[in-house]
Coordinates of C-alpha atoms and ligand atoms in Angstrom, one line a residue:
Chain A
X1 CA 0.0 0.0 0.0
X2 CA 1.0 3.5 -1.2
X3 CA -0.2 6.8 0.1
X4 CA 0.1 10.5 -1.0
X5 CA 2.7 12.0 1.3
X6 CA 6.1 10.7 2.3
X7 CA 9.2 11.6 3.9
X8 CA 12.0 11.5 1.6
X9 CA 14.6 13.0 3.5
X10 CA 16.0 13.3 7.1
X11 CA 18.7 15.7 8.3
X12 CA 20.1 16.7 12.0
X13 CA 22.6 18.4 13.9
X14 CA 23.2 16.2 17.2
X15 CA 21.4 18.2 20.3
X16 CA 24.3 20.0 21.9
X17 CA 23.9 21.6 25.2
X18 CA 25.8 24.8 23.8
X19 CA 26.2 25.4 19.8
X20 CA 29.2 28.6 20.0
X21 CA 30.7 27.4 17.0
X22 CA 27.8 28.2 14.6
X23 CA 25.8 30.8 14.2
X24 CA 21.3 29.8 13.8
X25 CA 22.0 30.1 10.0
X26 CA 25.0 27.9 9.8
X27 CA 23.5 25.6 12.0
X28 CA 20.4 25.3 9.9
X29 CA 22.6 25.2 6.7
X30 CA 23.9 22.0 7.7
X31 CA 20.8 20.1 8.9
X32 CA 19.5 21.3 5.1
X33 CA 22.9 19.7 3.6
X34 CA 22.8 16.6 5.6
X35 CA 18.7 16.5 4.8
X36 CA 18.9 16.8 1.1
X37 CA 21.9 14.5 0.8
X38 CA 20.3 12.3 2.2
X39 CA 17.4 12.4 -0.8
X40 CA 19.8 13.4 -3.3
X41 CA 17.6 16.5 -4.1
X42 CA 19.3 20.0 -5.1
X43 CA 17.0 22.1 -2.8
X44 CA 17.1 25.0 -6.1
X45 CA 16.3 22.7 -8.6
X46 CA 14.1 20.1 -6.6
X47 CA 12.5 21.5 -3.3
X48 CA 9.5 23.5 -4.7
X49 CA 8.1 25.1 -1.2
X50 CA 9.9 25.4 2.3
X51 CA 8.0 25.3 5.5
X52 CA 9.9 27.1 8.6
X53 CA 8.5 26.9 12.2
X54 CA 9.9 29.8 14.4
X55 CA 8.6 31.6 17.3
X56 CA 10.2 35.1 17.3
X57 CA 11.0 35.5 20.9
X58 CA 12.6 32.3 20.7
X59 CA 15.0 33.8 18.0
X60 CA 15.1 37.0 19.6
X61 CA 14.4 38.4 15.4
X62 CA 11.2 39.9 15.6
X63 CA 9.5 38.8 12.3
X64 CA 11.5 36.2 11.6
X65 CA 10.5 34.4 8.5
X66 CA 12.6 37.0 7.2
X67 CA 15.2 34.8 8.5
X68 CA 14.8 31.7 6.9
X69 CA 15.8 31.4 2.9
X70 CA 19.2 31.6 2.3
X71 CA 20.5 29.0 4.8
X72 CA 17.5 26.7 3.4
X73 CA 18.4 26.9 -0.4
X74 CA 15.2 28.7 -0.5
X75 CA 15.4 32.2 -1.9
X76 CA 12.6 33.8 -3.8
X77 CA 10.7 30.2 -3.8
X78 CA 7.6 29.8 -2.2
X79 CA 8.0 29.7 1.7
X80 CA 6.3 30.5 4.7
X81 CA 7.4 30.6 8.6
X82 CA 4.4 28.6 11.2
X83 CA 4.8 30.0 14.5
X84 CA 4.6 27.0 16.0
X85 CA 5.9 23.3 16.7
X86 CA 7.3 21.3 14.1
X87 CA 4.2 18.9 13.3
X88 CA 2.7 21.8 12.2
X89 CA 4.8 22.7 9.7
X90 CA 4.8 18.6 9.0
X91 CA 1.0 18.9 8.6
X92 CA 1.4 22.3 6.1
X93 CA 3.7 20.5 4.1
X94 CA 1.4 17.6 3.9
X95 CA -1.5 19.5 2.8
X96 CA 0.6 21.7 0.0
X97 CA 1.0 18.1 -1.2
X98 CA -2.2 16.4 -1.3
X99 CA -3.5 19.2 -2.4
X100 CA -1.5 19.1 -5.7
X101 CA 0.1 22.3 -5.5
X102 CA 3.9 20.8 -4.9
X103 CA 5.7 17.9 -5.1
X104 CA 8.3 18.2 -3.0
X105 CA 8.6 20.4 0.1
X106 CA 10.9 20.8 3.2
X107 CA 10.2 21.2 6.5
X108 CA 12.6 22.7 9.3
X109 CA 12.7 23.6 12.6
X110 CA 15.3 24.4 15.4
X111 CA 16.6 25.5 18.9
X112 CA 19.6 28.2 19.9
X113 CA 17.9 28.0 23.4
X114 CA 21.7 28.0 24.8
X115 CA 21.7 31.8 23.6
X116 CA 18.4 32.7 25.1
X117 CA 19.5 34.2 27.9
X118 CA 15.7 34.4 29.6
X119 CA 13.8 31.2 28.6
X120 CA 11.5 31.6 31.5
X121 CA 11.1 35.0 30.9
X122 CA 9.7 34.5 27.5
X123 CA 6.9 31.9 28.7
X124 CA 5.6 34.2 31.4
X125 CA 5.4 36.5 28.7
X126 CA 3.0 33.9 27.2
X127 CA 0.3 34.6 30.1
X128 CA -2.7 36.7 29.8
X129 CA -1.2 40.1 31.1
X130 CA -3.8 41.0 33.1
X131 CA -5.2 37.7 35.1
X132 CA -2.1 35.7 35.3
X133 CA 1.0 37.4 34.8
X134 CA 0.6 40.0 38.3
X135 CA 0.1 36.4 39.9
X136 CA 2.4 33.4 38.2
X137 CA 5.7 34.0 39.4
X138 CA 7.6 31.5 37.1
X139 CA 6.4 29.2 34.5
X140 CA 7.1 25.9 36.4
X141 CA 4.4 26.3 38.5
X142 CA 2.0 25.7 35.8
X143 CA 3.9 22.3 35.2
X144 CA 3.7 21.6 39.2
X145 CA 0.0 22.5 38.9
X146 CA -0.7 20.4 36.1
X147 CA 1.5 17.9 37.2
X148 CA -0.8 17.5 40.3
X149 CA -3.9 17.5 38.9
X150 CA -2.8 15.0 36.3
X151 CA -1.7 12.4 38.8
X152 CA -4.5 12.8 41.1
X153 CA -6.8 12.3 39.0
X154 CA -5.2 9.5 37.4
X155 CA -3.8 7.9 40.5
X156 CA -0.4 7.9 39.2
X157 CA 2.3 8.8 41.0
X158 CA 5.6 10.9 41.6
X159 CA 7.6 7.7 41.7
X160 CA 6.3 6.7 38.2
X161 CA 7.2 10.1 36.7
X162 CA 10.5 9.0 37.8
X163 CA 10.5 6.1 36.0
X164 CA 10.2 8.0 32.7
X165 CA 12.8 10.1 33.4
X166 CA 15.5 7.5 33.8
X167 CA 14.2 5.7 30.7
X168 CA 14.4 8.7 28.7
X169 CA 18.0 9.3 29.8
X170 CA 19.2 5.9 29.6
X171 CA 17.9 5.6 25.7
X172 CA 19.9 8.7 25.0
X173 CA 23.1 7.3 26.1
X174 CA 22.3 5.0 23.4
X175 CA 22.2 7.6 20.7
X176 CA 24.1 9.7 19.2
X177 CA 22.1 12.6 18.5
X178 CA 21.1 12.8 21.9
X179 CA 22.4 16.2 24.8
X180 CA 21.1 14.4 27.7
X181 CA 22.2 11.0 28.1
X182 CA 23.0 10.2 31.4
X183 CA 22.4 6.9 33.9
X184 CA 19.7 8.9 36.2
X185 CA 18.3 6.6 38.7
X186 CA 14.2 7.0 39.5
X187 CA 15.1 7.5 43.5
X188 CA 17.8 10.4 42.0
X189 CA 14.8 12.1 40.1
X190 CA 12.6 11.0 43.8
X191 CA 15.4 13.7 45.3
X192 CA 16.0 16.0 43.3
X193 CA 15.4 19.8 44.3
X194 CA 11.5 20.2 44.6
X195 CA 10.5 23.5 42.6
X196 CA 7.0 23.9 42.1
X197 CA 5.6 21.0 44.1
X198 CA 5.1 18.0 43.0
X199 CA 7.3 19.0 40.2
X200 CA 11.1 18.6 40.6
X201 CA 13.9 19.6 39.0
X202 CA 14.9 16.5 37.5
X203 CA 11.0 15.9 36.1
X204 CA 12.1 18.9 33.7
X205 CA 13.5 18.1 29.7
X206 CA 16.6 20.5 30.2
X207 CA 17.3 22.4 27.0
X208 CA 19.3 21.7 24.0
X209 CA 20.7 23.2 21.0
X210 CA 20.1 21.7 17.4
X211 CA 18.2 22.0 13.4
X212 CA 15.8 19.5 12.1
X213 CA 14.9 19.0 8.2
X214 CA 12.7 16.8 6.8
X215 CA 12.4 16.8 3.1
X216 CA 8.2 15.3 2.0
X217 CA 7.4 14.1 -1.3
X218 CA 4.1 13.1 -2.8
X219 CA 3.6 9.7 -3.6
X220 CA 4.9 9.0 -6.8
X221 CA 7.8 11.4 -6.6
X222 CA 8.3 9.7 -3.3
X223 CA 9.0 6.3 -5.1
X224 CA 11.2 7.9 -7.5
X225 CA 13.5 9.3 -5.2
X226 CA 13.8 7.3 -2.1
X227 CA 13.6 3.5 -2.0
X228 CA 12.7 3.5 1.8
X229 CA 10.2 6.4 1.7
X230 CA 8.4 6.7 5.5
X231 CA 4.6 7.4 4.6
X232 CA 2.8 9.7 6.6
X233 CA -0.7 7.8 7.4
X234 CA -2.5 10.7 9.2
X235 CA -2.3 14.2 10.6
X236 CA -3.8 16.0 13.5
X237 CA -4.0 19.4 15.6
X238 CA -5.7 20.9 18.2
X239 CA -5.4 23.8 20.7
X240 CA -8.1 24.2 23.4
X241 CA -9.5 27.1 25.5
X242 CA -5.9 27.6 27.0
X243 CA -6.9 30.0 29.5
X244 CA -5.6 28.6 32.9
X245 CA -9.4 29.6 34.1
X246 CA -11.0 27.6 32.1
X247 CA -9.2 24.4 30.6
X248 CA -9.1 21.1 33.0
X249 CA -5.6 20.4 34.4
X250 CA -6.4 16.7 34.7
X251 CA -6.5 15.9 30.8
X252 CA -4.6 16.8 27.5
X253 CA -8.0 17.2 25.8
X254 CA -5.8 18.7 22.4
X255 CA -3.4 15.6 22.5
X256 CA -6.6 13.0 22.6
X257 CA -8.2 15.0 19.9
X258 CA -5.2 15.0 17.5
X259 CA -4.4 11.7 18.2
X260 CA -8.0 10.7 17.6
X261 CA -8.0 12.7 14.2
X262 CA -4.3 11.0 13.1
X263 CA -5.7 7.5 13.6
X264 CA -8.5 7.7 11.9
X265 CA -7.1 9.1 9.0
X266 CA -4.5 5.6 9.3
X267 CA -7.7 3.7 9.7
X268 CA -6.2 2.6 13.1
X269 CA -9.0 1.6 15.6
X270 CA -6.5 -0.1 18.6
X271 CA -3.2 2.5 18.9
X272 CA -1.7 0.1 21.1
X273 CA -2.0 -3.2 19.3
X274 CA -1.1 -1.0 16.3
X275 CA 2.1 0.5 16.9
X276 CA 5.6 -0.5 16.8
X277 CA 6.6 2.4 18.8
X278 CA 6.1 5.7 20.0
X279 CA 7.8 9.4 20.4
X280 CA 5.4 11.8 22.3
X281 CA 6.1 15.0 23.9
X282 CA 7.7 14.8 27.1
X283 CA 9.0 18.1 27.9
X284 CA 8.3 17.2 31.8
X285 CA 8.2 13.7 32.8
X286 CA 4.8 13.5 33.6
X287 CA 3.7 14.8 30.4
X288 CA 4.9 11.7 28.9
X289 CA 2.5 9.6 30.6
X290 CA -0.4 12.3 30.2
X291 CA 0.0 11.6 26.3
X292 CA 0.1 8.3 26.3
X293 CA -3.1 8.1 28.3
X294 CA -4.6 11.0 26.2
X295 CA -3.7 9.5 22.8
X296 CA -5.4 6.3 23.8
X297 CA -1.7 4.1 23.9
X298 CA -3.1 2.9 27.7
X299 CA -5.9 2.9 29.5
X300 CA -6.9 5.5 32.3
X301 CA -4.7 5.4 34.9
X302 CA -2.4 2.8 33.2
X303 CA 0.5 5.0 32.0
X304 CA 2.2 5.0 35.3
X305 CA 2.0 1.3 36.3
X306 CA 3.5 0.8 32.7
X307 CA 6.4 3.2 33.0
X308 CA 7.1 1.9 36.5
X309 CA 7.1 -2.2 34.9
X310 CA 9.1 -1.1 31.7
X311 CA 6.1 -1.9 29.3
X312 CA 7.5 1.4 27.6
X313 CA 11.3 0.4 27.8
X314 CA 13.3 -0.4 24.3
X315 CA 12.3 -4.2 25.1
X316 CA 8.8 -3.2 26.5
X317 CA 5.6 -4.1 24.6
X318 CA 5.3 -0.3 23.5
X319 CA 8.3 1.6 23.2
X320 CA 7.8 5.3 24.3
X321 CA 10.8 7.7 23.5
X322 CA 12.9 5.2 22.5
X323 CA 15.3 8.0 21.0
X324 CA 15.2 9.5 25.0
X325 CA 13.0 12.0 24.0
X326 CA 13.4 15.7 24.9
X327 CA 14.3 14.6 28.7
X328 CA 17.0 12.5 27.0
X329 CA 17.6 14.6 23.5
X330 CA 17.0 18.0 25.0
X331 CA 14.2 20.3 25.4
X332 CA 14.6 21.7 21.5
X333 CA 11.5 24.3 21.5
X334 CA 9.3 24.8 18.3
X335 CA 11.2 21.6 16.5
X336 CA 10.5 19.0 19.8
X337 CA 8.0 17.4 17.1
X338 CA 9.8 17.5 14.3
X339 CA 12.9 15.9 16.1
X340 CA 10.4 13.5 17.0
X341 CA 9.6 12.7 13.6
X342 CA 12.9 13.1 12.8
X343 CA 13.4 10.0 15.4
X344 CA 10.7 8.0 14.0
X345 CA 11.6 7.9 10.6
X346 CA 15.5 6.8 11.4
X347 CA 13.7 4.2 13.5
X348 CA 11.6 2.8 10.8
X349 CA 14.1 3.1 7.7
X350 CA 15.6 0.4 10.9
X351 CA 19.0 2.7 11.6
X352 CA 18.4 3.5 15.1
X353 CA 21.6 1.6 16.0
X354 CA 21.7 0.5 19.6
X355 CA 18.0 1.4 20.1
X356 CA 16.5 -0.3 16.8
X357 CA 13.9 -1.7 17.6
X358 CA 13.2 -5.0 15.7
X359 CA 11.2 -5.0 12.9
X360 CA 9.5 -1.5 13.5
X361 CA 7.0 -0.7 10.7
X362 CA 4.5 1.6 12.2
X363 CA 4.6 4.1 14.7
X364 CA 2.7 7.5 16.3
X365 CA 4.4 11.2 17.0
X366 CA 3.1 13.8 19.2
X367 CA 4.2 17.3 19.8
X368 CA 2.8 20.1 22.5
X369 CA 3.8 23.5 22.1
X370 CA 5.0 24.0 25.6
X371 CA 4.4 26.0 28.9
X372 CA 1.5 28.1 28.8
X373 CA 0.1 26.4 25.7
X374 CA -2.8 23.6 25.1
X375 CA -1.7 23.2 21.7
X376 CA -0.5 19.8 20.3
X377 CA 0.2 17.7 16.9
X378 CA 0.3 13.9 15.9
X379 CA 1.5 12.0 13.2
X380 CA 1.3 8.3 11.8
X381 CA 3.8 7.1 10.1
X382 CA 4.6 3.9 8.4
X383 CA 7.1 1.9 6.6
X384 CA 6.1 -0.1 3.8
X385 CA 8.1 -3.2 2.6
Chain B
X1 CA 32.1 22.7 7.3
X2 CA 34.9 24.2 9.0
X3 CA 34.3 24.9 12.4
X4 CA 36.0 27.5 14.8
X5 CA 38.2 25.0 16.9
X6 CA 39.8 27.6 19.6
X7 CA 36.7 28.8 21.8
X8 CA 38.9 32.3 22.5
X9 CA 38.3 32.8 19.2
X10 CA 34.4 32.4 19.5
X11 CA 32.9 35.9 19.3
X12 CA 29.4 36.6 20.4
X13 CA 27.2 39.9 20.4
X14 CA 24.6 40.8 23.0
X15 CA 21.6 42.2 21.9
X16 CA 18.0 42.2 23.5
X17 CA 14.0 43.8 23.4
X18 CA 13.3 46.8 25.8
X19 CA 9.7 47.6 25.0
X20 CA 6.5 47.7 26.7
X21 CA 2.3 47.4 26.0
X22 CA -0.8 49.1 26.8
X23 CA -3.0 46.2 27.2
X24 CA -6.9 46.8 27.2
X25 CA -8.7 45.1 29.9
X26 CA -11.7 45.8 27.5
X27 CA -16.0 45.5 27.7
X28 CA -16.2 42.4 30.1
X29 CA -13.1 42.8 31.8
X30 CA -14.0 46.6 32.5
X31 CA -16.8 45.6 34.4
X32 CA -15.4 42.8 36.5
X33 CA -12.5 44.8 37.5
X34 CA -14.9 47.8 38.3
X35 CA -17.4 45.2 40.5
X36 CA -14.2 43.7 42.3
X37 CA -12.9 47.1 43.1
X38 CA -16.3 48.7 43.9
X39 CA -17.6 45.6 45.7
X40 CA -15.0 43.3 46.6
X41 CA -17.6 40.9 44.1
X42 CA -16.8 38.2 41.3
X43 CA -18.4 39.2 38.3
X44 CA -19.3 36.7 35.8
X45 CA -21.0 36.6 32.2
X46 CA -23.7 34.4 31.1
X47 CA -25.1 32.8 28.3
X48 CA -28.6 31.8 28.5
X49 CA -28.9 29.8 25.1
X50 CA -26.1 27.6 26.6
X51 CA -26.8 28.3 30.4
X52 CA -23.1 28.4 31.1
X53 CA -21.8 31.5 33.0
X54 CA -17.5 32.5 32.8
X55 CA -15.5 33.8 34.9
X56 CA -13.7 35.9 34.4
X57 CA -16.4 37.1 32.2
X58 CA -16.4 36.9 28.5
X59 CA -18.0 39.3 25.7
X60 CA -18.7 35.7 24.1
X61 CA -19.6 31.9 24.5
X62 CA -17.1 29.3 24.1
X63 CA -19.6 26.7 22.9
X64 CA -22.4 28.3 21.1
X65 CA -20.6 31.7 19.6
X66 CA -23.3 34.4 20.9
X67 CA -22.7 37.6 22.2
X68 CA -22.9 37.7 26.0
X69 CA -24.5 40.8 27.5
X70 CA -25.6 39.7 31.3
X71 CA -23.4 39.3 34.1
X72 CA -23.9 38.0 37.1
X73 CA -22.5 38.0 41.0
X74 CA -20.4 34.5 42.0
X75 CA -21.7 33.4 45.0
X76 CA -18.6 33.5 47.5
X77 CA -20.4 29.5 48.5
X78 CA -19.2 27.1 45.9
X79 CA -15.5 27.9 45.1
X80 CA -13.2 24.5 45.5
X81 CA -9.4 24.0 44.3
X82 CA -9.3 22.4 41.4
X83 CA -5.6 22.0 41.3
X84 CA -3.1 23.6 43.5
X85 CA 1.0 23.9 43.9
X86 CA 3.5 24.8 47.0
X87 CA 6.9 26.4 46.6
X88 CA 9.3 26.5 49.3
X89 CA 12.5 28.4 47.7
X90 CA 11.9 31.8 45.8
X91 CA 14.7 33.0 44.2
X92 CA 17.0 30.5 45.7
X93 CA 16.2 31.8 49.4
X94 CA 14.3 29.1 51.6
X95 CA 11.3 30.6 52.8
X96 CA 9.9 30.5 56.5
X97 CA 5.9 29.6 55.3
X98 CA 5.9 27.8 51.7
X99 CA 3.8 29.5 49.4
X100 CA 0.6 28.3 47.8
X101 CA -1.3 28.8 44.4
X102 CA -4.5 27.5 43.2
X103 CA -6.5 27.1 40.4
X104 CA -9.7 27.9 42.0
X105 CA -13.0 27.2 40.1
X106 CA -16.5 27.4 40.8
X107 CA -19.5 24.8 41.2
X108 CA -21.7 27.0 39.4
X109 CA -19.3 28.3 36.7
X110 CA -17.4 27.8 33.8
X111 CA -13.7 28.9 34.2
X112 CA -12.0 30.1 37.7
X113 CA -9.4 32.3 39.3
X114 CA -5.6 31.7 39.6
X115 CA -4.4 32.8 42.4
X116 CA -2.5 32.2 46.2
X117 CA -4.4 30.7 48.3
X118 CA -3.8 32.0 51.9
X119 CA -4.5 31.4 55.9
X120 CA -3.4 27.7 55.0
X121 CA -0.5 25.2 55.4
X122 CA 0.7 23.2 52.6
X123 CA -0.3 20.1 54.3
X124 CA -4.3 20.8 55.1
X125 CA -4.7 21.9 51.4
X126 CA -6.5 19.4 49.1
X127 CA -8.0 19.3 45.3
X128 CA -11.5 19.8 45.9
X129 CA -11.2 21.6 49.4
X130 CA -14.1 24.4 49.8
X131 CA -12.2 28.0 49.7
X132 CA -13.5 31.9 49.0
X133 CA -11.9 34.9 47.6
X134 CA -10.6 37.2 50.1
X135 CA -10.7 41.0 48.7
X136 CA -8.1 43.4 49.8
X137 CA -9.3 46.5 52.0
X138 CA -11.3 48.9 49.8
X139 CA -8.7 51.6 49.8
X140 CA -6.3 49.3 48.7
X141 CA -8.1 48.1 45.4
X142 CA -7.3 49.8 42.3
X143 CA -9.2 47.7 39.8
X144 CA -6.7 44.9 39.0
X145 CA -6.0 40.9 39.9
X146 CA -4.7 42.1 42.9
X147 CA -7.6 43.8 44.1
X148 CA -7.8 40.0 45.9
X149 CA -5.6 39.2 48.8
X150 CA -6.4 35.6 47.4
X151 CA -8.4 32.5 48.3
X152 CA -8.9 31.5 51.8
X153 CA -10.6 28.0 53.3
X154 CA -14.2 28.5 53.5
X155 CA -13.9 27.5 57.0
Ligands
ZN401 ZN1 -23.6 29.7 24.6

C-alpha cells in the first residue's frame, strides 16, 4: 500500500547543550545539507516550497521568517514561517501536497535555546497580562500545577514520573544525537530539588541546541526518489481554550483530539495493538505519561503502572521515546516534534543503531507546544516493505 | 564545514528587546474589575442559550458563539481548588511559610481564578477543598487581579 505524502529525506545536527561554534544560519545550513543529501535532491532545482517553524522571541528576530531562505536553499521560492511546533509545519507540508500544488517540500525547525539568555522569561510572557502574569511567578508552576492535577486524578504517582525520566535518559546514552544521556536513577529524580511541588527539577527536559529538516514528497515522486520512503498515514492538531481559568488540568484534551484525528485518518482503531513504537512530547516527565493516556496508547490510569514495569522500555511491549525523547535529547522548543519525527523515521528506515527496535513498521508522534500552551500535533507514520 | 576550533576565538554579540504594552482590559473585563474594586464581588458573564456562565467574564460563548450581554455576582459558596502547587524556595532563598497557588473554580461556573491561596498550610490543602476569595481592603483596590488578597478555606 502506497499513500500521498512521504518523507524522503532526514537531516540533523546532534542536540548539543551549547552550539558557540555556529551561528542559527549555519547551524540550519547543515541540517539542510545533511537533509537533502540524504534524498539526493538540489534544494534550487528540486525542493518547490519550504515550511519554517519559528517563534520570534525564541529567536530574539522579531519577524523572523525573514530569517529563513538563504540557509535553506530557499530564496525567492515559495516559503512561509508557522509559529509554532514542528508537526505543524509537518501537517502544512502535507497539505501543499495532497492538495497538488507541490511535489516536493521541506520542512525545518530548530533550537539556539543555549543563547536565550531568559527562557523563562519569555513563557511568562505567554500569560494573559492582566489575570495571570501580576500572579504566576515563574512558568514551572503551571507544570507543578498540572503535574498534580494530572496524577491525582489519574492515580499515578511521583515515583512513576520518575521512571520515565530514567528511561528517557538511559535511551539517550544509546544515541548519538542525543544532549542528555545520562544513567539517572528514579530514587535520584525521587530527590531532586522540589520547585513547584510536585514537580522537581529533574521531572524537567533540560534544553538543548540543534536544526531538524525533513524533506516530503508526494507519492509518486516519493518512489522515484527514495527506496525507503516513511509514509505519513495521518495528521492532526488541536489547541483548546488555553486559559488557565478555564481548561481542565487533569487531561490533555488537544493531544486525545489530534491523536484521535491522526488515527482515523491511518484507519487505526487499537493505537496500542497498532504501533511499533512511539515518540510523544515529554518536555516534563509526567507529560509523557499524560499523552500516552490522552492518545489512547493505555488505558486511564495505566501510564504509570506501565512506566514503572518497563512496558514502555526499548524491550517493552510499547516503546515510548525510544530515542530519549526531549528529557534524554533536550528540550529543542518549536522543532520537539519535528525531532520527534525526525526520530521516528531513522527508527523505521531500521537505523536506530543500539536502540533499533526489531522490525519496526508503524509508529505515532506527538508534539505540544509547551508552557502556557494547550496546543498539540500527531503524526502516523509507516514503513512499507 | 569548517568549524571554529579555539573557543577564545568564539565571538558573540549581545543584543535584547526593551519595549512595553498598553493592554486593554476591555468590555467584560471593565466591568469585572470595576465590580471587584467597587464591591470586593466576582463578576461573571452568562449565556442563556447555553446556560453556562465565565469567569472571568467573556464578551462571548465558548460553545455556542453568541454575544454575552448579562453578568452576574459568584456566589462567595461554591469555590473548591481544582488543582493547586506549593513552593518553598523563591529565588534561591528558603522561605519561612511555603507558598501556595490555586486554580480555584467554581460549582456553578465555567472557568475560575488563579491565584494564592492564603491562611493555609501546605499540608491541610487538598484538590476539591471548599475555599472563598478574600478582597483586599477597599482603599487598597485599584481595579486589577490584585484587588484579591487571594483565596482562603471557607472555613
Ligand atoms: Zn452559549
Amino acid at each position: 500500500m502506497t499513500g500521498r505524502v512521504a518523507i524522503v529525506g532526514v537531516g540533523a545536527t546532534p542536540c548539543r547543550t551549547i552550539t558557540p561554534d555556529v551561528s542559527y544560519k549555519e547551524m540550519m545550513f547543515e541540517a539542510a545539507q545533511r537533509a537533502y543529501s540524504d534524498c539526493g535532491l538540489d534544494p534550487r532545482k528540486d525542493v518547490d516550497s519550504f515550511v519554517t517553524c519559528a517563534e520570534d522571541f525564541w529567536e530574539g528576530t522579531s519577524i523572523f521568517d525573514e530569517y529563513v531562505p538563504d540557509q535553506l536553499g530557499a530564496v525567492l521560492k515559495p516559503t512561509c514561517t508557522i509559529a509554532s511546533d514542528g508537526i505543524y509545519g509537518v501537517a502544512t507540508a502535507y497539505m501543499q501536497i495532497a492538495a497538488g500544488a507541490f511535489e516536493v517540500v521541506a520542512v525545518e525547525a530548530h533550537s539556539k535555546a543555549s543563547e536565550v539568555l531568559d527562557k523563562a522569561q519569555i513563557q511568562a510572557f505567554a500569560l494573559d497580562p492582566i489575570y495571570n502574569r501580576p500572579i504566576v511567578p515563574h512558568p514551572y508552576l503551571l507544570a507543578g500545577l498540572e503535574m498534580r492535577a494530572f496524577l491525582k486524578a489519574t492515580k499515578n504517582t511521583a515515583e512513576q514520573c520518575s521512571a520515565v525520566v530514567e528511561k528517557n535518559r538511559g535511551n539517550a546514552l544509546h544515541n548519538p544525537w542525543a544532549a542528555r544521556g545520562s544513567h539517572v536513577t528514579r530514587e535520584s529524580v525521587d530527590s531532586s530539588e522540589p520547585l513547584f511541588e510536585p514537580l522537581r527539577q529533574l521531572d524537567v527536559a533540560q534544553h538543548a541546541d540543534s536544526s531538524v529538516v525533513l524533506v516530503l514528497a508526494s507519492g509518486d515522486r516519493a518512489r522515484r526518489i527514495s527506496d525507503r520512503p516513511i509514509w505519513i498515514r495521518g495528521v492532526g492538531w488541536y489547541t483548546d481554550d488555553g486559559s488557565l481559568e478555564t481548561r481542565d488540568w487533569r487531561k490533555a484534551t488537544y493531544a486525545a483530539m489530534a491523536a484521535e484525528r491522526a488515527f482515523e485518518m491511518a484507519g487505526i482503531n487499537d493505537p496500542a495493538a497498532s504501533l511499533d513504537f512511539a515518540e510523544i512530547d515529554d518536555a516534563f516527565s509526567y507529560k509523557e505519561l499524560q499523552h500516552m493516556e490522552a492518545a489512547g496508547l493505555c488505558a486511564q490510569g495505566e501510564s504509570g503502572r506501565l512506566a514503572e514495569e518497563g512496558a514502555t522500555t526499548l524491550g517493552g511491549e510499547l516503546p515510548v521515546n525510544p530515542s530519549g525523547g526531549s528529557i534524554g535529547m533536550g528540550n529543542l522548543l518549536e522543532a520537539n516534534g519535528l525531532m520527534r519525527i525526525a526520530q521516528s523515521a531513522i527508527q523505521l528506515r531500521g537505523e536506530a543503531g543500539a536502540n533499533q527496535i526489531t522490525s519496526a513498521q508503524r509508529c505515532f508522534a506527538l508534539s505540544w507546544r509547551g508552557l502556557p500552551t494547550t496546543s498539540g500535533a500527531a503524526v502516523v507514520l509507516e514503513r512499507v516493505e | 564545514m569548517d568549524r571554529v576550533d579555539r573557543p577564545q576565538d568564539i565571538k558573540y554579540w549581545y543584543g535584547g528587546i526593551d519595549t512595553a504594552y498598553r493592554y486593554t482590559v476591555g468590555i467584560a473585563g471593565e466591568r469585572f474589575f470595576r465590580e471587584l474594586r467597587d464591591t470586593g464581588k466576582i463578576l461573571a458573564s452568562r449565556c442563556h442559550r447555553c446556560n453556562e456562565a465565565y469567569v472571568p467574564p467573556r464578551l462571548y460563548c465558548v460553545k455556542c458563539f453568541s454575544e454575552l450581554k448579562d453578568y452576574e455576582e459568584v456566589p462567595d459558596d461554591g469555590w473548591y481548588i481544582h488543582t493547586y502547587s506549593t513552593a518553598r524556595n523563591q529565588e534561591g532563598q528558603r522561605l519561612q511559610e511555603p507558598l501556595i497557588w490555586v486554580v480555584a473554580k467554581h460549582r456553578h461556573v465555567v472557568g475560575g481564578l488563579v491565584h494564592r491561596l492564603t491562611r493555609a498550610s501546605p499540608v491541610d490543602v487538598t484538590i476539591g477543598m471548599r475555599i472563598r476569595p478574600l478582597p483586599k481592603e477597599k482603599e487598597r483596590r485599584i481595579g486589577s487581579i490584585l484587588d484579591l488578597e487571594g483565596f482562603v478555606p471557607s472555613q
